[in-house]
Amino acid sequence: MQGLAKTSRPEIELEFFHDVLCAWCYALSPRVRRLAAEYPEIRIVHRAFALAPTPESLETMFGSKEQAKREILSHWRAANQNDDDHRIDAALMATRPFDYPYSMPGLLACKAAERQGGQEAHWALYDRIQRAHLTECLNIADFAVLRRCAEDVGLDVARWEGDVRSPETREAVERDLARARLYGIRGVPTLVAERKYTLSGAQPYERLKSWIERLLAQHGTSRID
C-alpha cells in the first residue's frame, strides 16, 4: 500500500566566491549564514577569489602601496555603511604601519581549514580572518596572525600548518580562481547557484531571500512516496 505523498524542496548548491580582503564580503557573510539557516536545502560551497594575489598586485593596480591603502580604506568606509553591525574600522587601519596585505596567505589558510573540516571549517576561519583584518585591523599577511585565527576556531593547528604549505592546498585555491574565470566573475562577493544563476554584491537579506525563493520555485518539488 502506497503511503501519503510528501513534498520536499530540492537541494541547491550555492557557491560563495569571496576574498579575505573584501570588506563587502564581510558585510555579506552573516547574511549568507542566516540564509543557510533559514533554508537548509541550500548547500554552501566556499570559493577563493584573489583581489590582490601577490604583494606587488596593489602597487600595480593603484600606483603605489600608499595610494592603494588610501583608496581601499575609502571602500571600507562605504562597506561599513552596508554592514548590518558597522564592524569595519577604517580609522584604525589607517593608523597601522604595515602595508595593506595581499590575498594569498588568507586564501591558503581558509582552504587548509577546509581540508581539515570541510565547508564549515573554511567558513569559520574565513570569518575569523576577516574580523582580524577589518575589525581588529591586524596584518593578515602575517602567518602568526593567521595561526592565531586558526587556534581561535578550534583547528588542529599543527595539521593546518602542514596543509597551508602543501601543494595540494595551493592547487585547490588555483582551481577556485580558474572557476571564477570560467564563470566570468570579476569581483566579489558573488553567489552562484547551480552553476548558472549569479548574484553579485553585498545584497540586503531580503534580496537574498527573494532570489533563493525564486530559484526554489524554478526547481519545483520532488515527490517522496
Short mmCIF file of C-alpha atoms in Angstrom, two decimals:
data_model
loop_
_atom_site.label_atom_id
_atom_site.label_comp_id
_atom_site.label_asym_id
_atom_site.label_seq_id
_atom_site.Cartn_x
_atom_site.Cartn_y
_atom_site.Cartn_z
CA MET A 1 0.00 0.00 0.00
CA GLN A 2 1.36 3.35 -1.03
CA GLY A 3 1.90 5.92 1.75
CA LEU A 4 0.82 9.52 1.72
CA ALA A 5 2.80 11.63 -0.71
CA LYS A 6 5.09 14.19 0.86
CA THR A 7 6.90 17.08 -0.74
CA SER A 8 10.47 18.11 -0.16
CA ARG A 9 12.35 21.05 -1.58
CA PRO A 10 15.37 20.25 -3.76
CA GLU A 11 18.90 20.95 -2.65
CA ILE A 12 20.56 23.96 -4.25
CA GLU A 13 24.32 24.33 -4.39
CA LEU A 14 25.31 27.92 -3.69
CA GLU A 15 28.92 28.83 -4.42
CA PHE A 16 30.12 31.81 -2.38
CA PHE A 17 33.09 33.50 -4.06
CA HIS A 18 34.95 35.76 -1.66
CA ASP A 19 38.34 37.17 -0.67
CA VAL A 20 39.63 37.63 2.87
CA LEU A 21 40.48 41.24 1.93
CA CYS A 22 36.97 42.11 0.79
CA ALA A 23 35.03 44.46 3.08
CA TRP A 24 31.81 43.89 1.14
CA CYS A 25 32.22 40.14 1.64
CA TYR A 26 32.48 40.78 5.38
CA ALA A 27 29.11 42.53 5.26
CA LEU A 28 27.52 39.71 3.25
CA SER A 29 28.81 36.63 5.09
CA PRO A 30 26.45 36.92 8.11
CA ARG A 31 23.51 37.29 5.73
CA VAL A 32 24.51 34.16 3.85
CA ARG A 33 24.76 32.35 7.19
CA ARG A 34 21.25 33.50 8.03
CA LEU A 35 20.05 32.36 4.61
CA ALA A 36 21.60 28.92 5.05
CA ALA A 37 19.95 28.58 8.46
CA GLU A 38 16.53 29.55 7.11
CA TYR A 39 16.82 27.36 4.02
CA PRO A 40 18.52 24.07 4.99
CA GLU A 41 18.16 22.84 1.41
CA ILE A 42 20.93 25.27 0.42
CA ARG A 43 24.44 23.80 0.40
CA ILE A 44 27.11 26.50 0.66
CA VAL A 45 30.41 25.89 -1.13
CA HIS A 46 33.17 28.41 -0.46
CA ARG A 47 35.33 29.56 -3.36
CA ALA A 48 38.51 31.61 -3.21
CA PHE A 49 38.85 34.82 -5.21
CA ALA A 50 42.06 36.87 -5.19
CA LEU A 51 41.66 40.63 -5.45
CA ALA A 52 45.40 41.05 -4.84
CA PRO A 53 47.16 37.72 -5.44
CA THR A 54 50.72 38.94 -4.74
CA PRO A 55 52.39 41.66 -2.65
CA GLU A 56 53.03 43.59 -5.87
CA SER A 57 49.42 43.49 -7.06
CA LEU A 58 48.21 46.53 -5.13
CA GLU A 59 51.10 48.69 -6.27
CA THR A 60 50.42 47.67 -9.86
CA MET A 61 46.71 48.46 -9.55
CA PHE A 62 46.94 51.73 -7.63
CA GLY A 63 50.36 53.12 -8.48
CA SER A 64 51.84 52.87 -5.00
CA LYS A 65 51.29 51.00 -1.75
CA GLU A 66 50.32 54.23 -0.01
CA GLN A 67 47.75 55.14 -2.64
CA ALA A 68 46.39 51.60 -2.54
CA LYS A 69 45.75 51.84 1.19
CA ARG A 70 44.07 55.24 0.89
CA GLU A 71 41.71 54.11 -1.86
CA ILE A 72 40.92 50.77 -0.27
CA LEU A 73 40.04 52.43 3.03
CA SER A 74 37.54 54.60 1.20
CA HIS A 75 35.87 51.34 0.12
CA TRP A 76 35.99 50.18 3.74
CA ARG A 77 34.02 53.25 4.80
CA ALA A 78 31.36 52.62 2.18
CA ALA A 79 31.15 48.93 3.09
CA ASN A 80 30.79 49.83 6.76
CA GLN A 81 27.57 51.65 5.93
CA ASN A 82 26.32 48.47 4.27
CA ASP A 83 27.39 46.20 7.12
CA ASP A 84 24.47 45.49 9.45
CA ASP A 85 26.59 45.91 12.60
CA HIS A 86 29.08 48.52 11.27
CA ARG A 87 32.07 46.41 12.29
CA ILE A 88 34.59 47.78 9.76
CA ASP A 89 37.17 50.13 11.31
CA ALA A 90 38.84 52.15 8.56
CA ALA A 91 40.11 54.72 11.05
CA LEU A 92 42.04 52.10 13.00
CA MET A 93 43.51 50.50 9.87
CA ALA A 94 44.69 53.93 8.71
CA THR A 95 46.95 54.08 11.79
CA ARG A 96 48.59 50.70 11.16
CA PRO A 97 52.19 50.93 9.93
CA PHE A 98 52.22 47.77 7.79
CA ASP A 99 51.50 47.66 4.07
CA TYR A 100 47.98 46.68 3.13
CA PRO A 101 48.00 42.86 2.96
CA TYR A 102 47.56 40.69 -0.10
CA SER A 103 45.12 37.84 -0.67
CA MET A 104 47.00 34.59 -0.97
CA PRO A 105 48.07 33.88 2.64
CA GLY A 106 44.49 34.13 3.87
CA LEU A 107 43.08 32.17 0.94
CA LEU A 108 45.52 29.33 1.57
CA ALA A 109 44.70 29.43 5.27
CA CYS A 110 40.98 29.01 4.59
CA LYS A 111 41.48 26.24 2.05
CA ALA A 112 43.72 24.41 4.54
CA ALA A 113 40.92 24.65 7.10
CA GLU A 114 38.56 23.18 4.52
CA ARG A 115 40.85 20.20 4.04
CA GLN A 116 40.60 19.55 7.76
CA GLY A 117 36.96 20.29 8.48
CA GLY A 118 35.07 20.82 5.24
CA GLN A 119 32.99 23.84 4.30
CA GLU A 120 32.08 24.77 7.86
CA ALA A 121 35.76 24.95 8.88
CA HIS A 122 36.51 27.06 5.81
CA TRP A 123 33.70 29.44 6.72
CA ALA A 124 34.66 29.64 10.39
CA LEU A 125 38.26 30.54 9.61
CA TYR A 126 37.27 32.87 6.80
CA ASP A 127 35.00 34.86 9.12
CA ARG A 128 37.68 34.92 11.83
CA ILE A 129 40.36 36.17 9.43
CA GLN A 130 38.01 38.83 8.11
CA ARG A 131 37.35 40.00 11.67
CA ALA A 132 41.12 40.13 12.27
CA HIS A 133 41.53 42.18 9.11
CA LEU A 134 38.53 44.52 9.10
CA THR A 135 37.65 44.97 12.78
CA GLU A 136 40.90 44.29 14.67
CA CYS A 137 42.97 45.68 11.77
CA LEU A 138 45.77 43.13 12.08
CA ASN A 139 48.16 42.17 9.32
CA ILE A 140 46.60 39.04 7.81
CA ALA A 141 49.62 38.56 5.57
CA ASP A 142 51.49 37.69 8.79
CA PHE A 143 51.43 33.94 9.36
CA ALA A 144 51.39 34.41 13.14
CA VAL A 145 48.08 36.28 12.85
CA LEU A 146 46.61 33.54 10.67
CA ARG A 147 47.83 30.89 13.08
CA ARG A 148 46.12 32.65 15.97
CA CYS A 149 42.90 32.76 13.97
CA ALA A 150 43.19 29.00 13.31
CA GLU A 151 43.62 28.41 17.03
CA ASP A 152 40.59 30.59 17.80
CA VAL A 153 38.27 28.49 15.64
CA GLY A 154 39.49 25.22 17.13
CA LEU A 155 41.51 23.74 14.28
CA ASP A 156 44.27 21.20 14.79
CA VAL A 157 46.91 23.86 14.23
CA ALA A 158 49.83 21.51 13.55
CA ARG A 159 47.84 19.77 10.83
CA TRP A 160 46.60 23.12 9.50
CA GLU A 161 50.16 24.46 9.25
CA GLY A 162 51.16 21.46 7.15
CA ASP A 163 48.13 21.86 4.92
CA VAL A 164 48.73 25.58 4.39
CA ARG A 165 52.14 24.79 2.93
CA SER A 166 51.10 21.79 0.85
CA PRO A 167 50.97 21.95 -2.96
CA GLU A 168 47.51 20.38 -2.84
CA THR A 169 46.12 23.37 -0.94
CA ARG A 170 47.56 25.85 -3.42
CA GLU A 171 46.17 23.76 -6.27
CA ALA A 172 42.72 23.88 -4.63
CA VAL A 173 42.89 27.67 -4.44
CA GLU A 174 44.02 27.85 -8.06
CA ARG A 175 41.07 25.67 -9.09
CA ASP A 176 38.71 28.14 -7.43
CA LEU A 177 40.37 31.05 -9.22
CA ALA A 178 40.05 29.20 -12.53
CA ARG A 179 36.40 28.51 -11.78
CA ALA A 180 35.78 32.20 -11.17
CA ARG A 181 37.33 32.98 -14.56
CA LEU A 182 35.17 30.31 -16.17
CA TYR A 183 32.06 31.92 -14.72
CA GLY A 184 33.24 35.37 -15.79
CA ILE A 185 33.40 36.65 -12.20
CA ARG A 186 35.38 39.87 -11.95
CA GLY A 187 34.59 40.96 -8.40
CA VAL A 188 33.33 39.73 -5.05
CA PRO A 189 31.20 38.94 -3.21
CA THR A 190 29.45 36.84 -5.84
CA LEU A 191 27.00 34.00 -5.31
CA VAL A 192 26.48 31.37 -7.99
CA ALA A 193 23.56 28.97 -7.66
CA GLU A 194 23.50 25.71 -9.59
CA ARG A 195 26.49 26.87 -11.66
CA LYS A 196 24.40 29.34 -13.68
CA TYR A 197 22.41 31.83 -11.56
CA THR A 198 24.57 34.71 -10.33
CA LEU A 199 24.01 37.40 -7.73
CA SER A 200 26.77 39.92 -7.05
CA GLY A 201 27.39 42.47 -4.33
CA ALA A 202 26.61 42.79 -0.63
CA GLN A 203 22.88 42.43 -1.15
CA PRO A 204 20.42 43.03 1.71
CA TYR A 205 18.98 39.94 3.31
CA GLU A 206 15.51 40.32 1.80
CA ARG A 207 17.06 40.44 -1.68
CA LEU A 208 18.95 37.20 -1.00
CA LYS A 209 15.80 35.59 0.33
CA SER A 210 13.65 36.51 -2.66
CA TRP A 211 16.37 35.30 -5.04
CA ILE A 212 16.56 31.91 -3.34
CA GLU A 213 12.77 31.61 -3.22
CA ARG A 214 12.61 32.15 -6.98
CA LEU A 215 15.29 29.51 -7.56
CA LEU A 216 13.49 27.00 -5.35
CA ALA A 217 10.26 27.69 -7.21
CA GLN A 218 12.01 27.08 -10.53
CA HIS A 219 13.35 23.77 -9.26
CA GLY A 220 9.88 22.71 -8.16
CA THR A 221 9.33 19.93 -5.63
CA SER A 222 10.13 16.24 -5.61
CA ARG A 223 7.61 13.64 -4.51
CA ILE A 224 8.52 11.01 -1.91
CA ASP A 225 6.19 8.06 -1.51
#
